CSV table of C-alpha atoms in Angstrom, one decimal:
chain,number,residue,atom,x,y,z
A,1,MET,CA,-6.9,10.6,-10.0
A,2,ILE,CA,-8.7,13.7,-8.8
A,3,LEU,CA,-10.1,11.7,-5.8
A,4,TYR,CA,-6.6,10.6,-4.8
A,5,ILE,CA,-5.1,14.0,-5.1
A,6,THR,CA,-7.9,15.5,-3.0
A,7,VAL,CA,-7.6,12.8,-0.3
A,8,THR,CA,-3.8,13.4,-0.3
A,9,ALA,CA,-4.2,17.2,0.1
A,10,VAL,CA,-6.9,17.0,2.8
A,11,THR,CA,-5.1,14.4,4.9
A,12,VAL,CA,-1.7,16.3,4.6
A,13,LEU,CA,-3.4,19.5,5.7
A,14,ALA,CA,-4.9,17.7,8.7
A,15,ALA,CA,-1.5,16.2,9.5
A,16,CYS,CA,0.1,19.6,9.4
A,17,MET,CA,-1.8,20.5,12.6
A,18,VAL,CA,-0.3,17.6,14.5
A,19,ASN,CA,2.6,18.0,16.8
A,20,ASN,CA,3.8,14.6,17.9
A,21,GLN,CA,6.1,16.1,20.5
A,22,PRO,CA,3.7,18.2,22.5
A,23,VAL,CA,4.3,19.7,26.0
A,24,ILE,CA,2.7,17.2,28.4
A,25,GLN,CA,1.1,18.6,31.6
A,26,PRO,CA,0.3,16.1,34.4
A,27,TYR,CA,-3.4,15.2,34.8
A,28,LYS,CA,-4.4,17.6,32.0
A,29,ILE,CA,-5.1,17.2,28.3
A,30,THR,CA,-3.7,20.2,26.5
A,31,ARG,CA,-5.2,21.9,23.4
A,32,GLN,CA,-2.4,20.5,21.2
A,33,GLN,CA,-3.0,17.0,22.5
A,34,MET,CA,-6.7,17.2,21.7
A,35,CYS,CA,-5.9,18.7,18.3
A,36,ASN,CA,-3.5,15.7,17.7
A,37,ARG,CA,-6.2,13.2,18.5
A,38,VAL,CA,-8.9,14.8,16.3
A,39,CYS,CA,-6.6,15.3,13.3
A,40,ILE,CA,-5.1,11.9,13.4
A,41,LEU,CA,-8.5,10.3,13.8
A,42,ALA,CA,-9.7,12.3,10.8
A,43,VAL,CA,-6.7,11.2,8.7
A,44,PHE,CA,-7.2,7.6,9.7
A,45,LEU,CA,-11.0,7.6,8.9
A,46,ILE,CA,-10.5,9.2,5.5
A,47,LEU,CA,-7.7,6.8,4.5
A,48,PHE,CA,-9.5,3.8,5.9
A,49,ALA,CA,-12.8,4.6,4.2
A,50,LEU,CA,-11.1,5.0,0.8
A,51,SER,CA,-9.3,1.7,1.2
A,52,ALA,CA,-12.2,-0.3,2.7
A,53,CYS,CA,-14.8,0.8,0.2
A,54,ARG,CA,-12.7,0.0,-2.9
A,55,LEU,CA,-13.7,-2.9,-5.2
A,56,ASN,CA,-11.3,-4.6,-7.6
A,57,VAL,CA,-8.8,-1.7,-7.1
A,58,GLY,CA,-5.2,-2.9,-6.9
A,59,ASN,CA,-3.1,-5.1,-9.3
A,60,ASP,CA,-3.9,-8.4,-7.4
A,61,TYR,CA,-7.4,-7.7,-5.9
A,62,THR,CA,-9.0,-10.5,-8.0
A,63,LYS,CA,-6.1,-12.9,-7.2
A,64,TYR,CA,-6.7,-12.3,-3.5
A,65,VAL,CA,-10.4,-12.9,-3.8
A,66,GLU,CA,-9.6,-16.2,-5.5
A,67,PHE,CA,-7.1,-17.1,-2.7
A,68,MET,CA,-9.8,-16.4,-0.1
A,69,HIS,CA,-12.3,-18.6,-2.0
A,70,LEU,CA,-9.8,-21.5,-2.2
A,71,VAL,CA,-9.0,-21.1,1.5
A,72,ASN,CA,-12.7,-21.3,2.3
A,73,CYS,CA,-12.9,-24.5,0.2
A,74,ASP,CA,-9.9,-26.0,2.0
A,75,ALA,CA,-7.9,-26.0,-1.2
A,76,TYR,CA,-4.2,-25.4,-1.4
A,77,VAL,CA,-3.1,-21.7,-1.5
A,78,PRO,CA,0.5,-20.3,-1.4
A,79,THR,CA,-0.5,-17.8,1.4
A,80,GLU,CA,0.6,-18.0,5.0
A,81,ILE,CA,-1.3,-19.5,7.9
A,82,GLY,CA,-2.1,-16.2,9.5
A,83,PHE,CA,-3.8,-14.9,6.3
A,84,ASN,CA,-5.7,-18.2,6.0
A,85,LEU,CA,-6.9,-18.1,9.6
A,86,VAL,CA,-8.2,-14.6,9.2
A,87,VAL,CA,-10.1,-15.5,6.1
A,88,ARG,CA,-11.7,-18.6,7.7
A,89,LEU,CA,-12.6,-16.6,10.8
A,90,ILE,CA,-14.2,-13.7,8.9
A,91,TYR,CA,-16.0,-16.0,6.4
A,92,GLY,CA,-17.2,-18.2,9.2
A,93,LEU,CA,-18.6,-15.2,11.3
A,94,SER,CA,-20.1,-13.6,8.2
A,95,GLY,CA,-21.8,-16.8,6.9
A,96,PHE,CA,-20.6,-16.1,3.3
A,97,GLU,CA,-17.5,-15.2,1.4
A,98,ASN,CA,-17.2,-11.7,2.7
A,99,TYR,CA,-13.9,-10.7,1.0
A,100,LEU,CA,-14.8,-7.0,1.4
A,101,LEU,CA,-14.6,-7.3,5.2
A,102,VAL,CA,-11.2,-9.1,4.9
A,103,PHE,CA,-9.8,-6.2,2.9
A,104,ALA,CA,-11.3,-3.8,5.4
A,105,VAL,CA,-9.7,-5.5,8.3
A,106,TYR,CA,-6.3,-5.5,6.6
A,107,ALA,CA,-6.7,-1.8,5.8
A,108,PHE,CA,-7.6,-1.0,9.4
A,109,VAL,CA,-4.6,-2.8,10.9
A,110,THR,CA,-2.1,-1.6,8.3
A,111,LEU,CA,-3.1,2.0,8.5
A,112,LEU,CA,-3.3,1.9,12.3
A,113,VAL,CA,0.3,0.5,12.6
A,114,PHE,CA,1.7,2.9,10.0
A,115,LEU,CA,0.2,6.0,11.7
A,116,LEU,CA,1.2,4.8,15.2
A,117,ALA,CA,4.8,4.2,14.0
A,118,MET,CA,5.0,7.6,12.3
A,119,TYR,CA,3.6,9.4,15.4
A,120,GLU,CA,6.0,7.7,17.8
A,121,GLN,CA,9.2,7.7,15.7
A,122,SER,CA,9.2,10.8,13.6
A,123,ASP,CA,10.9,14.1,14.5
A,124,ASP,CA,8.3,15.9,12.2
A,125,PHE,CA,5.0,14.1,11.9
A,126,PRO,CA,3.6,16.4,9.2
A,127,LEU,CA,6.6,15.9,6.9
A,128,THR,CA,6.7,12.2,7.6
A,129,PHE,CA,3.0,11.8,6.7
A,130,PHE,CA,3.4,13.9,3.6
A,131,LEU,CA,6.2,11.6,2.4
A,132,PHE,CA,4.1,8.6,3.3
A,133,MET,CA,1.4,9.8,0.9
A,134,ALA,CA,3.6,11.4,-1.8
A,135,LEU,CA,6.0,8.5,-2.1
A,136,GLY,CA,2.9,6.2,-2.7
A,137,TYR,CA,3.2,4.0,0.3
A,138,TYR,CA,-0.5,4.5,1.2
A,139,PHE,CA,-1.8,3.8,-2.3
A,140,GLN,CA,0.4,0.8,-2.7
A,141,THR,CA,-1.5,-0.8,0.3
A,142,PHE,CA,-4.3,-1.3,-2.2
A,143,SER,CA,-2.2,-4.1,-3.6
A,144,THR,CA,-0.3,-7.0,-2.0
A,145,VAL,CA,-2.2,-6.4,1.3
A,146,ARG,CA,-0.3,-9.1,3.1
A,147,TYR,CA,3.0,-7.6,2.2
A,148,TYR,CA,2.1,-4.0,3.3
A,149,LEU,CA,0.8,-5.3,6.6
A,150,ALA,CA,4.2,-6.9,7.0
A,151,LEU,CA,5.9,-3.6,5.9
A,152,ALA,CA,3.9,-1.6,8.5
A,153,LEU,CA,5.0,-4.1,11.2
A,154,ALA,CA,8.6,-3.8,10.0
A,155,PHE,CA,8.4,-0.1,10.2
A,156,TYR,CA,7.0,-0.2,13.7
A,157,SER,CA,9.6,-2.7,14.9
A,158,MET,CA,12.4,-0.2,14.2
A,159,LYS,CA,11.8,1.5,17.5
A,160,PHE,CA,12.5,-1.8,19.3
A,161,VAL,CA,15.8,-2.2,17.4
A,162,LEU,CA,16.8,1.4,18.4
A,163,ARG,CA,15.9,0.7,22.0
A,164,ARG,CA,17.8,-2.6,21.9
A,165,GLN,CA,14.5,-4.4,22.9
A,166,TRP,CA,15.3,-7.5,20.9
A,167,GLY,CA,12.8,-9.7,22.6
A,168,ARG,CA,9.9,-7.5,21.5
A,169,PHE,CA,11.4,-7.1,18.1
A,170,PHE,CA,11.6,-10.9,17.5
A,171,ILE,CA,8.1,-11.5,18.8
A,172,LEU,CA,6.6,-8.9,16.5
A,173,ILE,CA,8.5,-10.0,13.5
A,174,LEU,CA,7.8,-13.7,14.0
A,175,ALA,CA,4.1,-12.9,14.5
A,176,GLY,CA,4.1,-10.8,11.4
A,177,SER,CA,5.7,-13.5,9.4
A,178,LEU,CA,2.6,-15.6,9.8
A,179,PHE,CA,1.0,-13.2,7.3
A,180,HIS,CA,4.0,-12.7,5.0
A,181,LYS,CA,7.1,-14.8,5.5
A,182,SER,CA,9.3,-12.3,3.7
A,183,LEU,CA,9.2,-10.2,6.9
A,184,LEU,CA,11.8,-12.6,8.4
A,185,VAL,CA,14.4,-11.0,6.2
A,186,VAL,CA,14.4,-7.9,8.4
A,187,ILE,CA,15.8,-9.9,11.4
A,188,PRO,CA,19.3,-10.1,9.9
A,189,LEU,CA,19.1,-6.8,7.9
A,190,TYR,CA,17.9,-4.6,10.8
A,191,PHE,CA,20.4,-6.3,13.2
A,192,MET,CA,23.3,-5.6,10.8
A,193,ALA,CA,22.1,-2.0,10.3
A,194,SER,CA,22.2,-1.5,14.1
A,195,LEU,CA,25.9,-2.4,14.4
A,196,PRO,CA,28.7,0.2,14.6
A,197,TRP,CA,30.4,-0.6,11.3
A,198,LYS,CA,34.0,0.3,10.7
A,199,LYS,CA,35.3,1.5,7.4
A,200,TRP,CA,37.2,-1.7,6.7
A,201,GLN,CA,34.1,-3.7,7.6
A,202,LEU,CA,32.1,-1.7,5.1
A,203,ALA,CA,34.8,-2.5,2.5
A,204,LEU,CA,34.5,-6.2,3.2
A,205,GLY,CA,30.7,-5.9,2.9
A,206,GLY,CA,31.2,-4.3,-0.5
A,207,LEU,CA,33.4,-7.2,-1.6
A,208,PHE,CA,30.8,-9.7,-0.4
A,209,CYS,CA,28.1,-7.9,-2.5
A,210,THR,CA,30.1,-8.7,-5.7
A,211,THR,CA,29.4,-12.4,-5.0
A,212,PHE,CA,25.8,-11.9,-6.0
A,213,LEU,CA,27.0,-11.0,-9.5
A,214,LEU,CA,29.6,-13.9,-9.6
A,215,PHE,CA,27.3,-16.6,-8.2
A,216,ARG,CA,23.9,-15.5,-9.5
A,217,ASP,CA,22.7,-19.1,-10.2
A,218,PHE,CA,23.5,-20.2,-6.7
A,219,TYR,CA,21.5,-17.4,-5.1
A,220,LEU,CA,18.6,-18.1,-7.5
A,221,LYS,CA,18.6,-21.7,-6.4
A,222,VAL,CA,18.4,-20.6,-2.7
A,223,VAL,CA,15.5,-18.3,-3.5
A,224,VAL,CA,13.6,-21.1,-5.3
A,225,TYR,CA,14.3,-23.4,-2.4
A,226,LEU,CA,12.7,-20.8,0.0
A,227,TYR,CA,10.0,-19.8,-2.4
A,228,PRO,CA,9.2,-22.9,-4.6
A,229,THR,CA,6.2,-21.2,-6.1
A,230,TYR,CA,8.6,-18.9,-7.9
A,231,GLU,CA,10.1,-21.7,-10.0
A,232,GLU,CA,9.6,-21.3,-13.7
A,233,THR,CA,7.6,-18.1,-13.3
A,234,GLU,CA,8.1,-14.6,-14.5
A,235,TYR,CA,9.2,-13.6,-10.9
A,236,LEU,CA,12.6,-15.2,-11.5
A,237,GLU,CA,13.3,-12.7,-14.2
A,238,GLY,CA,14.1,-10.1,-11.5
A,239,SER,CA,14.2,-6.3,-11.9
A,240,THR,CA,15.4,-3.2,-10.3
A,241,SER,CA,14.2,0.4,-10.0
A,242,TYR,CA,16.4,3.3,-11.1
A,243,ILE,CA,14.1,5.7,-9.2
A,244,ASN,CA,14.7,3.8,-6.0
A,245,ILE,CA,18.5,3.8,-6.6
A,246,MET,CA,18.3,7.6,-7.1
A,247,ARG,CA,16.3,8.0,-3.9
A,248,CYS,CA,18.8,6.0,-1.9
A,249,LEU,CA,21.7,8.0,-3.4
A,250,GLY,CA,19.9,11.3,-2.7
A,251,VAL,CA,19.2,10.3,0.9
A,252,LEU,CA,22.7,9.1,1.6
A,253,GLY,CA,24.2,12.2,-0.1
A,254,MET,CA,22.1,14.4,2.1
A,255,ALA,CA,23.1,12.5,5.2
A,256,LEU,CA,26.8,13.0,4.4
A,257,LEU,CA,26.2,16.7,3.7
A,258,VAL,CA,24.5,17.1,7.1
A,259,LEU,CA,27.5,15.4,8.8
A,260,ARG,CA,29.8,17.8,7.0
A,261,MET,CA,27.7,20.8,8.1
A,262,GLN,CA,27.8,19.7,11.7
A,263,ASN,CA,31.6,19.1,11.5
A,264,GLY,CA,32.0,22.5,10.1
A,265,LYS,CA,30.1,23.9,13.2
A,266,GLY,CA,32.3,21.9,15.5
A,267,GLN,CA,29.5,19.8,16.8
A,268,ASP,CA,31.0,16.5,15.7
A,269,ALA,CA,34.7,17.4,15.4
A,270,GLY,CA,37.0,14.5,15.2
A,271,ARG,CA,34.3,12.0,14.4
A,272,ASP,CA,35.6,8.9,12.6
A,273,MET,CA,32.7,7.5,10.6
A,274,PRO,CA,30.6,5.7,11.7
A,275,GLN,CA,31.4,6.1,15.3
A,276,GLY,CA,31.4,9.2,17.4
A,277,ALA,CA,29.6,11.3,19.9
A,278,ALA,CA,26.0,12.5,19.2
A,279,ALA,CA,25.4,16.0,18.1
A,280,SER,CA,23.3,17.0,21.1
A,281,GLY,CA,25.3,15.0,23.8
A,282,GLY,CA,24.0,13.0,26.7
A,283,GLU,CA,21.7,10.0,26.7
A,284,ALA,CA,19.2,11.7,24.3
A,285,GLY,CA,22.1,12.5,22.0
A,286,GLU,CA,23.3,8.9,22.0
A,287,ARG,CA,19.8,7.7,21.0
A,288,GLU,CA,19.7,10.2,18.2
A,289,ASP,CA,23.2,9.2,17.0
A,290,ARG,CA,22.2,5.5,17.1
A,291,SER,CA,19.0,6.3,15.1
A,292,PHE,CA,21.0,8.3,12.5
A,293,TRP,CA,23.4,5.5,11.7
A,294,PHE,CA,20.7,2.8,11.8
A,295,TYR,CA,18.7,4.6,9.1
A,296,PHE,CA,21.9,5.4,7.2
A,297,TYR,CA,23.0,1.8,7.0
A,298,LEU,CA,19.4,0.7,6.1
A,299,ASN,CA,19.6,3.0,3.0
A,300,LEU,CA,23.2,1.9,2.2
A,301,GLY,CA,22.0,-1.7,2.4
A,302,ALA,CA,19.0,-0.9,0.1
A,303,LEU,CA,21.3,0.7,-2.4
A,304,ALA,CA,23.5,-2.4,-2.4
A,305,LEU,CA,20.5,-4.6,-3.0
A,306,TYR,CA,19.2,-2.6,-5.9
A,307,VAL,CA,22.6,-2.5,-7.5
A,308,PHE,CA,24.0,-6.0,-6.9
A,309,CYS,CA,20.8,-8.1,-6.5
A,310,SER,CA,18.5,-6.9,-9.2
A,311,PHE,CA,18.3,-10.4,-10.6
A,312,LEU,CA,16.6,-11.7,-7.4
A,313,PRO,CA,12.8,-12.1,-7.5
A,314,ILE,CA,10.9,-9.0,-6.4
A,315,ILE,CA,14.0,-7.3,-5.0
A,316,SER,CA,11.9,-4.2,-4.5
A,317,ARG,CA,9.9,-5.8,-1.7
A,318,ILE,CA,13.1,-6.5,0.3
A,319,GLY,CA,14.3,-3.0,-0.5
A,320,TYR,CA,11.1,-1.5,0.8
A,321,TYR,CA,11.7,-3.0,4.2
A,322,LEU,CA,14.8,-0.7,4.2
A,323,THR,CA,13.7,2.4,2.3
A,324,ILE,CA,10.6,2.8,4.4
A,325,SER,CA,13.0,4.5,6.8
A,326,HIS,CA,13.2,7.5,4.4
A,327,ILE,CA,10.0,9.0,5.8
A,328,VAL,CA,11.6,9.3,9.3
A,329,PHE,CA,15.2,9.7,8.3
A,330,LEU,CA,14.7,12.8,6.1
A,331,PRO,CA,13.0,14.8,9.0
A,332,MET,CA,15.8,13.7,11.3
A,333,LEU,CA,18.4,15.0,8.8
A,334,LEU,CA,16.6,18.3,8.6
A,335,LYS,CA,16.6,18.6,12.3
A,336,ARG,CA,20.3,18.2,12.4
A,337,ILE,CA,21.1,20.9,9.9
A,338,PRO,CA,22.7,23.7,12.0
A,339,ASP,CA,21.8,26.7,9.7
A,340,ALA,CA,18.1,27.7,9.6
A,341,ARG,CA,18.3,29.0,6.0
A,342,ARG,CA,19.9,25.8,4.7
A,343,ARG,CA,17.3,23.8,6.7
A,344,LYS,CA,14.5,25.6,4.8
A,345,LEU,CA,16.2,25.1,1.4
A,346,PHE,CA,16.6,21.4,2.1
A,347,ARG,CA,13.0,21.0,3.2
A,348,LEU,CA,11.8,22.8,0.1
A,349,GLY,CA,14.0,20.4,-2.0
A,350,ILE,CA,12.5,17.4,-0.3
A,351,VAL,CA,9.0,18.6,-0.8
A,352,VAL,CA,9.5,19.4,-4.4
A,353,ALA,CA,11.2,16.0,-5.1
A,354,ALA,CA,8.3,14.2,-3.3
A,355,ILE,CA,5.7,16.0,-5.3
A,356,LEU,CA,7.5,15.1,-8.6
A,357,TYR,CA,7.6,11.5,-7.5
A,358,PHE,CA,3.9,11.6,-6.6
A,359,CYS,CA,3.1,13.0,-10.1
A,360,ILE,CA,5.1,10.2,-11.8
A,361,TYR,CA,3.4,7.6,-9.6
A,362,MET,CA,0.0,8.9,-10.4
A,363,SER,CA,0.7,9.1,-14.1
A,364,ARG,CA,1.4,5.3,-13.9
A,365,ALA,CA,-1.4,4.5,-11.5
A,366,GLY,CA,-3.5,2.7,-14.1
A,367,ASP,CA,-0.6,0.6,-15.5
A,368,ASP,CA,-0.2,-3.1,-14.9
A,369,GLY,CA,1.5,-3.7,-11.6
A,370,THR,CA,-0.3,-0.8,-9.9
A,371,LEU,CA,-3.9,-0.7,-11.2
A,372,ILE,CA,-5.3,1.7,-8.6
A,373,LEU,CA,-7.1,3.6,-11.3
A,374,PRO,CA,-9.9,3.8,-12.0
A,375,TYR,CA,-11.1,3.9,-8.5
A,376,LYS,CA,-14.2,1.7,-8.0
A,377,THR,CA,-16.4,1.2,-4.9
A,378,PHE,CA,-18.8,-1.7,-4.1
A,379,PHE,CA,-21.5,0.9,-3.7
A,380,PHE,CA,-21.8,1.3,-7.5
A,381,ASN,CA,-19.9,-1.7,-9.0
A,382,ASN,CA,-20.1,-5.5,-9.0
A,383,MET,CA,-17.1,-7.8,-8.5
A,384,VAL,CA,-15.8,-9.4,-11.7
A,385,ASN,CA,-15.7,-13.2,-12.0
A,386,ILE,CA,-12.7,-14.9,-10.5
A,387,PRO,CA,-11.2,-18.0,-12.0
A,388,SER,CA,-13.2,-20.4,-9.9
A,389,ASP,CA,-16.4,-18.7,-11.1
A,390,VAL,CA,-15.4,-19.1,-14.7
A,391,SER,CA,-14.5,-22.8,-14.4
């Protein structure tokens, strides 16, 4: 745990020196731009080294090694074609079952996409990166590596949704679904979140959500049809996270408070939710306004999923495609608070809440379902036997 806390502290300090909105001078690299490159590179190398050097760290590390072995033996595996092709390519080039390199490649791409998305989309890179670490997103990449690659791609694809570049969005999501097919769910979810919803439409959406409670068996049959490997497994038991529900409620509550503050300052007077003029006006203001409501509806949708669809298998994975927006939505909300004193108080509240979440997460880091403790590296440890070795 000391290692994880140290890595978090060091990388957050490095991220604090990054300004992802520097003043750009033609044909000249400024001191801030150089500082950005050095600090981001340092952050990336530290996080990549920690992830790439791990051995049997993560709740499904052994399962993935077994999958890779079966792929190499041309046996059936429930993984997607993209994952299988990467495994065959790396094993073929290595000349042996080099699962360490497979994990390293996934860590490299996942971290690269996450950092790039944070740098391009956040209004406050240091705060966004701090939330990325404190909310456990980085440490969860040690498990379900296919899913967290898909999550990184979903996070990056948000900029295409906001820019209305649907072609690029679809291409990226379809390519990512070759590594985890659950990524396809963001196509309808992100599209719906980008729409200018009316109050009566939101009310109809709420009524539709009640059908998940009334026709639970029907929806479970649909899930089993799409994911036949879930049939008669513990995954069909479903579960939900009260912490995630509280997070969504907190973020949505803060968003409504920020709107009220702006209305009180006359910046958004007469606005009829969810439509209205942007706070800053002009084309830039319209983009900011569109981003605000996109993130708002993502979190509203996540709350609906956690409340009404808790019986669905691994609902948290679908929810994460929506709540990953927290790390960019919260900095945006802080930026929109008119009063500087209130802005500082809200920032302090966010930081304290994230630290508490990080403490809770680390206290459970050795539990089943997480298993990122104790940290082991291939330099000093050997891989345990996988089922194929035992049989």
